[in-house]
Short mmCIF file of C-alpha atoms in Angstrom, two decimals:
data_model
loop_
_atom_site.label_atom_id
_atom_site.label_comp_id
_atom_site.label_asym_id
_atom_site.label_seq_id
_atom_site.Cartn_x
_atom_site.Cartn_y
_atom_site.Cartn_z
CA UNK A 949 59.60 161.22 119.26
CA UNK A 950 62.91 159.12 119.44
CA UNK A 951 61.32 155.64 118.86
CA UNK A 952 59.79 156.79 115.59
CA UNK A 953 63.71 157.30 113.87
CA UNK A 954 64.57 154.15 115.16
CA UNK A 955 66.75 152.22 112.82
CA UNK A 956 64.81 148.98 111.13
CA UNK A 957 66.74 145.67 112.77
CA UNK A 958 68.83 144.03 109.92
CA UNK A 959 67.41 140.82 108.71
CA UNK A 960 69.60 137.87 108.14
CA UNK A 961 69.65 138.42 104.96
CA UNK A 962 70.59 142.76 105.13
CA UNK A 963 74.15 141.15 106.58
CA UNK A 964 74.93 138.86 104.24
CA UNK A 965 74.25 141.26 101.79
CA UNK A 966 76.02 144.02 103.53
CA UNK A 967 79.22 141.76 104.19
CA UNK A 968 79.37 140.93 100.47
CA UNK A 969 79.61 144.93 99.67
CA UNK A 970 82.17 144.98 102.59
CA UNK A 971 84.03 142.54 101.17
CA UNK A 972 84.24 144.14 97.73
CA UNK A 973 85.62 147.25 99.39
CA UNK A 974 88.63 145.39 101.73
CA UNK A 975 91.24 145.91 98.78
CA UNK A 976 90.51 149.78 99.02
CA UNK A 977 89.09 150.82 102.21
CA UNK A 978 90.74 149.55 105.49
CA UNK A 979 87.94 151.93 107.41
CA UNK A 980 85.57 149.38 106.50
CA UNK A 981 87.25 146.30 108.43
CA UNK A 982 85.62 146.77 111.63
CA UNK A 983 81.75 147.00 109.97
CA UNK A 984 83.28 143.56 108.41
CA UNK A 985 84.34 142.67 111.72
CA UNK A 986 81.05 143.01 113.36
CA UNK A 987 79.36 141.82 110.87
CA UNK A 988 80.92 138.45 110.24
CA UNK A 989 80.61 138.10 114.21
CA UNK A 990 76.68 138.94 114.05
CA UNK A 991 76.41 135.70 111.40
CA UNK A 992 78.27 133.71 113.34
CA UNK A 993 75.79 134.67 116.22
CA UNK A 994 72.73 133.85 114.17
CA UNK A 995 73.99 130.57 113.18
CA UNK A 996 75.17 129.33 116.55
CA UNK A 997 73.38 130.73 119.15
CA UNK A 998 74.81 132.62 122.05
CA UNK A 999 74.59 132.89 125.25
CA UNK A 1000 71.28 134.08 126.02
CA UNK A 1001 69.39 132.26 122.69
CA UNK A 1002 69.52 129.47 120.53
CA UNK A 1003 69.93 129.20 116.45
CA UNK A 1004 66.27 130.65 114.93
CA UNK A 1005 65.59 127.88 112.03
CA UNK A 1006 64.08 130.53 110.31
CA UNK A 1007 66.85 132.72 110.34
CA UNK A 1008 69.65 130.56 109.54
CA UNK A 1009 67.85 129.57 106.06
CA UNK A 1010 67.32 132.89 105.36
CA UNK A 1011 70.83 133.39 105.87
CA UNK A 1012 72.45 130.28 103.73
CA UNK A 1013 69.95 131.00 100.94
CA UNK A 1014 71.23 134.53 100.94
CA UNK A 1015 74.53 133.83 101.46
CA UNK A 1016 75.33 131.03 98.28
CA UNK A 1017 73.19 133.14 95.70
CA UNK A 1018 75.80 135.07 95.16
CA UNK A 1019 79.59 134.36 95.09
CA UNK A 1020 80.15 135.12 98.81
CA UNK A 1021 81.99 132.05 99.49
CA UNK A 1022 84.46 132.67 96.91
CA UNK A 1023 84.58 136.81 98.34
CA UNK A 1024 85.04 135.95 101.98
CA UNK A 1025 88.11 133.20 100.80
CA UNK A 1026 89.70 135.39 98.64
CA UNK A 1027 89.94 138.29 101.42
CA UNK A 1028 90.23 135.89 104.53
CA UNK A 1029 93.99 137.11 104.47
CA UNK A 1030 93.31 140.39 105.07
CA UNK A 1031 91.28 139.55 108.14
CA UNK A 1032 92.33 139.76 111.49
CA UNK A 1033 92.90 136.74 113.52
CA UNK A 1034 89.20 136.93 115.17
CA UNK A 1035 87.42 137.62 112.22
CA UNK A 1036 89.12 134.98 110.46
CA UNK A 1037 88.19 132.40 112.84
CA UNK A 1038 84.56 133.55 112.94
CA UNK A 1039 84.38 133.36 109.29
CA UNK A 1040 85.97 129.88 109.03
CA UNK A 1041 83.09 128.77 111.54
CA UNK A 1042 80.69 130.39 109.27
CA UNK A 1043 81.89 128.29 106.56
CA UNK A 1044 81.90 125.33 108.48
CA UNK A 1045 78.64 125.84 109.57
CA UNK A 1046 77.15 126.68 105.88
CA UNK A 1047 77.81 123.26 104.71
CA UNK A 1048 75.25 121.37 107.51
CA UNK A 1049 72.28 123.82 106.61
CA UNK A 1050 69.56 122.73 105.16
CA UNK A 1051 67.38 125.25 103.38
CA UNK A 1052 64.01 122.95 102.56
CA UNK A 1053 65.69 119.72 103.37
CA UNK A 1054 68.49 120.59 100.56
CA UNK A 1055 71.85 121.33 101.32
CA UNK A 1056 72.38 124.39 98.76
CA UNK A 1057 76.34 124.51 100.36
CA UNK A 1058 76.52 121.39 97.84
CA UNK A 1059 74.96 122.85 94.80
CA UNK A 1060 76.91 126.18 95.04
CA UNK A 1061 80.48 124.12 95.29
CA UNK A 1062 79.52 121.80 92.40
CA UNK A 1063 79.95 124.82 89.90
CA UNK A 1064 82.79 126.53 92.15
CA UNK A 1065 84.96 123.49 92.84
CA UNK A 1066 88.06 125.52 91.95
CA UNK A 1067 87.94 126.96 95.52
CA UNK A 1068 88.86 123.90 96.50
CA UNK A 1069 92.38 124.51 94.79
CA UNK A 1070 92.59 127.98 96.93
CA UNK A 1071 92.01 125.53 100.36
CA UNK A 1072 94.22 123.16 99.28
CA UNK A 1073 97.07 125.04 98.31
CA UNK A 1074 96.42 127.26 101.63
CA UNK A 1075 98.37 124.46 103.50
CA UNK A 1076 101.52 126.26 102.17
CA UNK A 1077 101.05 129.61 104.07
CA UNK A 1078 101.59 129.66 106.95
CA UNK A 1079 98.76 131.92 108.55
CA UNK A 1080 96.23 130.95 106.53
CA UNK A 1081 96.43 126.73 106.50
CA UNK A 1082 94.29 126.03 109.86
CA UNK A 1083 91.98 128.24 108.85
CA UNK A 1084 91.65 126.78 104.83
CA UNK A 1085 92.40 123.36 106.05
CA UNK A 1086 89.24 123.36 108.55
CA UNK A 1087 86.64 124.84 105.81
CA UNK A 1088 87.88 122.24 103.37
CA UNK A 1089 87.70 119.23 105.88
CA UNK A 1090 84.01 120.27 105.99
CA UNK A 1091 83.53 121.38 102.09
CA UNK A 1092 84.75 117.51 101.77
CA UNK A 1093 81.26 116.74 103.30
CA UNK A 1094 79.84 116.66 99.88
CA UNK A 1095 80.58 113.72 97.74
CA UNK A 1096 81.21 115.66 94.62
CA UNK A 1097 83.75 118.09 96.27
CA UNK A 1098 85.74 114.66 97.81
CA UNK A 1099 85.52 113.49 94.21
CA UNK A 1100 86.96 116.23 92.85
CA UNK A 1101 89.73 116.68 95.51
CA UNK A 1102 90.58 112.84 95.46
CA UNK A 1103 90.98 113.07 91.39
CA UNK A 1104 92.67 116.62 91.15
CA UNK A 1105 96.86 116.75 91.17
CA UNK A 1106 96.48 118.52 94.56
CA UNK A 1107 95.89 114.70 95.98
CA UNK A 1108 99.70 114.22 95.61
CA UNK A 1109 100.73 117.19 97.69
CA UNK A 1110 98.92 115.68 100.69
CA UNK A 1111 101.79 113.65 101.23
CA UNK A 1112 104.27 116.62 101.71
CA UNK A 1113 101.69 118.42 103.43
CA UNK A 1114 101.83 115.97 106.17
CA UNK A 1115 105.49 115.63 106.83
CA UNK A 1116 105.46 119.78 107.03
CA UNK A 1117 107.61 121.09 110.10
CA UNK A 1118 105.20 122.75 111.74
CA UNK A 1119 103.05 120.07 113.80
CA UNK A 1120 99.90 122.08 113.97
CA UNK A 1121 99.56 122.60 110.37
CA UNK A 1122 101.17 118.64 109.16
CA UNK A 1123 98.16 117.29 111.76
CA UNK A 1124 95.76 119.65 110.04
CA UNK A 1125 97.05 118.03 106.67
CA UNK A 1126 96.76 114.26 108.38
CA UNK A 1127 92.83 115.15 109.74
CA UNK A 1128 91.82 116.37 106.24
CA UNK A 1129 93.97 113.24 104.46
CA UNK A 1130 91.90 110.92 106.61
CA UNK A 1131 88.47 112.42 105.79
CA UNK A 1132 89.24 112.37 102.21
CA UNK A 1133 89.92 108.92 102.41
CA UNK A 1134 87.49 107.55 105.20
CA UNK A 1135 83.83 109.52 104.82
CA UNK A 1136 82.71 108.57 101.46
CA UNK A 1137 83.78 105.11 100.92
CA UNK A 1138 82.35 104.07 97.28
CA UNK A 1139 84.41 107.42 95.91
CA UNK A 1140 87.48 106.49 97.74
CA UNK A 1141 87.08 102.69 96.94
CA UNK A 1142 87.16 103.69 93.23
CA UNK A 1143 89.60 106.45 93.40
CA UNK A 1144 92.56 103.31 95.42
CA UNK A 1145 90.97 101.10 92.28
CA UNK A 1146 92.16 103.55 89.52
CA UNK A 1147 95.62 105.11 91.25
CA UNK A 1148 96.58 102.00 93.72
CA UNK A 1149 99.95 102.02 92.26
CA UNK A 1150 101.31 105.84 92.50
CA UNK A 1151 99.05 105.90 95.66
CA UNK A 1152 100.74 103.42 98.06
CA UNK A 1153 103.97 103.63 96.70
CA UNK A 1154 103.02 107.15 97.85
CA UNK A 1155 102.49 105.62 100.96
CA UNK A 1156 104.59 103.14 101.75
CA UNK A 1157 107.44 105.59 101.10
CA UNK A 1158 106.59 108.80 102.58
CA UNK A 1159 104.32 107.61 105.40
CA UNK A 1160 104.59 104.31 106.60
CA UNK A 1161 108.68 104.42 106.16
CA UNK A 1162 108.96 108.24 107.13
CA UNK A 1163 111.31 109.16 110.26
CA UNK A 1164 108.54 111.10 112.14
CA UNK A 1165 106.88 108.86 114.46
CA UNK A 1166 103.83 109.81 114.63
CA UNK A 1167 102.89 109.86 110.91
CA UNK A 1168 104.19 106.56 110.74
CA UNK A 1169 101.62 105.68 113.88
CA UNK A 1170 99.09 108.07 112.04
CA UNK A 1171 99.48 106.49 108.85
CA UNK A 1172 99.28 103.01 109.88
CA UNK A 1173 96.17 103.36 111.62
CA UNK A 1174 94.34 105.01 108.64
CA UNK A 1175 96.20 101.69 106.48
CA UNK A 1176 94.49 99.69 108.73
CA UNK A 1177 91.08 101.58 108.42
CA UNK A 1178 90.94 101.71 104.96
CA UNK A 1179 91.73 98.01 104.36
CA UNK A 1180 89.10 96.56 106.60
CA UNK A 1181 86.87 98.44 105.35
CA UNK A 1182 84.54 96.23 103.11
CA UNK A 1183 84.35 98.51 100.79
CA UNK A 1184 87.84 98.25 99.77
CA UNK A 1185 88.19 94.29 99.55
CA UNK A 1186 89.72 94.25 96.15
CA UNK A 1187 92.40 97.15 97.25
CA UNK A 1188 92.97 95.20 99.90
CA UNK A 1189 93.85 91.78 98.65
CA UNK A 1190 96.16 93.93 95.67
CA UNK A 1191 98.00 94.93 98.90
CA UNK A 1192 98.62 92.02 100.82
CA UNK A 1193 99.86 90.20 98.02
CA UNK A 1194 103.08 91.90 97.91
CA UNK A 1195 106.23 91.25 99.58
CA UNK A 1196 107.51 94.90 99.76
CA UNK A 1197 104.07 95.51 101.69
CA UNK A 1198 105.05 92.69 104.12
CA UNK A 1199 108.09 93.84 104.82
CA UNK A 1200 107.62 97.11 105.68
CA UNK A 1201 104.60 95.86 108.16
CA UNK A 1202 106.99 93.25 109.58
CA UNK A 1203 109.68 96.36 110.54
CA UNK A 1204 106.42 98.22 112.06
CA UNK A 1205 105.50 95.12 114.31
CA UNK A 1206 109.38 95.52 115.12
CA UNK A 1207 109.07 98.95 116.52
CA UNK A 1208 109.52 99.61 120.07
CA UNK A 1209 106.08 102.22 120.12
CA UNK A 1210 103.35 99.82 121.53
CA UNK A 1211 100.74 101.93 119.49
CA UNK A 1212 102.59 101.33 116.25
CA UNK A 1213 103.07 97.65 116.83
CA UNK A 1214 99.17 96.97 117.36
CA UNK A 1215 97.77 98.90 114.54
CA UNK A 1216 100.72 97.29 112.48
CA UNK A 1217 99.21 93.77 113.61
CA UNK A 1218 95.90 94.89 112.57
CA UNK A 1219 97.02 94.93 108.71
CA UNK A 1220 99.74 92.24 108.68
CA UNK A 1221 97.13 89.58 109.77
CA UNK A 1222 95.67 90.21 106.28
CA UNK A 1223 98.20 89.09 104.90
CA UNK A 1224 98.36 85.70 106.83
CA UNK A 1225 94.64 85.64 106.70
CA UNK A 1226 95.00 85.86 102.71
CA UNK A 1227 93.68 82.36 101.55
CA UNK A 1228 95.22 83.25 98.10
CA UNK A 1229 98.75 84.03 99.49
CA UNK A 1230 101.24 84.41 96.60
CA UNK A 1231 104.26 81.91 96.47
CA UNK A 1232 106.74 84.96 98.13
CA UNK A 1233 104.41 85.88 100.78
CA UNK A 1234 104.59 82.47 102.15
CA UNK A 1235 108.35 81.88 101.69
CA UNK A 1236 108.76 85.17 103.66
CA UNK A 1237 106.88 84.50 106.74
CA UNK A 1238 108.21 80.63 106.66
CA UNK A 1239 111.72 82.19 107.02
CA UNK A 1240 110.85 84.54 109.54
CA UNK A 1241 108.69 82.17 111.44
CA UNK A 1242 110.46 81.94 114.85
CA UNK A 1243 110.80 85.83 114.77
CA UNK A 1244 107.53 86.46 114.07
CA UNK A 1245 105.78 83.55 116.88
CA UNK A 1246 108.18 85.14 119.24
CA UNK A 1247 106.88 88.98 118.22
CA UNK A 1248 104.11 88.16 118.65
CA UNK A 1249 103.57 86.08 121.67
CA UNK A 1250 105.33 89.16 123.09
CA UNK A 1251 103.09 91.61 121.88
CA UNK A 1252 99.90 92.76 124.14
CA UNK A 1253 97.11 95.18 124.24
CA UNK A 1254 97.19 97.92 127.16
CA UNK A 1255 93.81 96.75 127.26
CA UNK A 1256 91.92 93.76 128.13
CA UNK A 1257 90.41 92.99 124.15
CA UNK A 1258 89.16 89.55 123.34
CA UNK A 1259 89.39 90.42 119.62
CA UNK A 1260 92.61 91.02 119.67
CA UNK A 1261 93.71 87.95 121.56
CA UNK A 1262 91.29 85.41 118.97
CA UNK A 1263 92.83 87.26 116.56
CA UNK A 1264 96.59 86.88 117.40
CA UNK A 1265 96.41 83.25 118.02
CA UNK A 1266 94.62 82.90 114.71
CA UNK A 1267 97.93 84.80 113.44
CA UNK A 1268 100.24 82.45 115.87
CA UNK A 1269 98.24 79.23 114.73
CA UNK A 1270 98.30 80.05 110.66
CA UNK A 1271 101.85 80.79 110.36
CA UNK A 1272 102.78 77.60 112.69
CA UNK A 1273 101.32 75.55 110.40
CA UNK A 1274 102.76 76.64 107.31
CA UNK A 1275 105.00 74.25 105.01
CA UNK A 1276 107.39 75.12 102.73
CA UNK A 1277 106.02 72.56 100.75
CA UNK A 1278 103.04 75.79 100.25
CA UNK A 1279 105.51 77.30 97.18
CA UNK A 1280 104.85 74.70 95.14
#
């Protein structure tokens, strides 16, 4: 007789549902945290496996379709504070996890965040509090998957606080900041080539002043590499020749090739042989590195790679050779 009360298993879909009523009630009933709990650990379960099984395809769709019709997201973001520490981490890989699934070959995480982007102004601004900023930073980093939500987080005023955000005194939370800085500026290069196009000039001063010249070592290291990155990158050519065709640039590159941190002085000679590369060099760029010539051949003869790299060698006796050979007589 007992198997024929046996409770119906929940579909995928009966828990997201379920959550989203639970959710509704965490501002009045605290009894309901642990059903919450459970809950948010059984969709985690379903959308990563466990021990005994892997992910069900089936399942999982089920589960993201029900999950972004209705404002879920937005519910499980606005009470992630009154979480505990385990359920909060379970629901931050449930977000995570959201944004790679495809429900027929469409990622619906995209189309639900396209008319919700002010969340992203609750994940951005999470980097201020101090419990909540791993958690916010790490479902934005992956929200930034989607072009239009980088977009919208490259042109909003938040873009400015990234720069504090970094430099914060708690390391976790300032290399949280960096990681999410870097995507923004690194995954979806055509977006980011425009955005440095239409703000290069608040951007690097931005930079230059708060990164590249900050106290903390390792943003400067951080920060250099990610110069470095950006400026190769093809996609960024006319960004890049704006930059190397200023002196205050060159200076501050020629005080990071001066630092005693090995790691700072080769990803600092990564950008500074753009600007001897530059076949356009301005009048001042020259008449800098001709006055610091014998500094700069003796810097860098000096300077080698902890590896063996045959790049890097062609590349510094490119360096060594160019500014050998040039003249004063270049200003005219």
């Amino acid at each position: 007789m007992k198997s024929l009360f046996k409770s119906k298993p929940r579909t995928p879909s009966d828990i997201v549902r379920q959550t989203r009523d639970l959710l509704r009630l965490t501002n009045r009933d605290d009894d309901k945290m642990a059903e919450l709990t459970k809950n948010l650990r059984e969709m985690k379960s379903i959308l990563y496996g466990n021990s005994e099984s892997e992910p069900v395809p089936e399942a999982c769709a089920q589960l993201t379709q029900e999950f972004f019709k209705e404002n879920t997201l937005r519910l499980l973001i606005q009470c992630l504070p009154k979480l505990n520490l385990e359920a909060r981490k379970d629901a931050t890989q449930i977000v995570a996890n959201l944004q790679r699934q495809q429900v027929q070959s469409k990622l619906i995480a995209s189309d639900y965040l396209e008319t919700n982007l002010d969340l992203m102004d609750v994940l951005i601004t999470g980097y201020e509090n101090m419990d909540m900023a791993l958690h916010y930073g790490a479902m934005l980093r992956e929200c930034i998957r989607h072009q239009i939500v980088a977009k919208y987080v490259l042109d909003s005023p938040h873009m400015k606080k990234f720069f504090d955000y970094i430099q914060l005194p708690n390391f976790d939370i300032a290399a949280d900041a960096g990681a999410t800085f870097k995507e923004l500026l690194m995954r979806h290069k055509s977006t980011v080539a425009e955005f440095l196009s239409k703000n290069y000039e608040w951007f690097f001063d931005e930079y230059n002043s708060k990164l590249l010249e900050s106290s903390n070592y390792i943003t400067r290291r951080q920060a250099v590499k990610v110069l470095g990155d950006m400026l190769l990158d093809r996609t960024n050519s006319a960004v890049m020749t704006q930059y190397v065709s200023s002196r205050d640039n060159l200076r501050i590159l020629m005080n990071l090739l001066r630092e005693s941190s090995k790691s700072i002085q080769m990803e600092a000679f990564h950008v500074f042989k753009l600007f001897v590369a530059n076949q356009k060099k301005p009048a001042d760029i020259i008449s800098i590195l001709v006055a610091n010539r014998s500094k700069l051949l003796r810097l860098l003869g000096d300077l080698k790679s902890a590896k063996e790299d045959e790049q890097f060698e062609a590349d510094k006796a490119q360096v060594i050779r160019e500014i050998a050979a040039l003249e004063p007589r270049d200003l005219a």
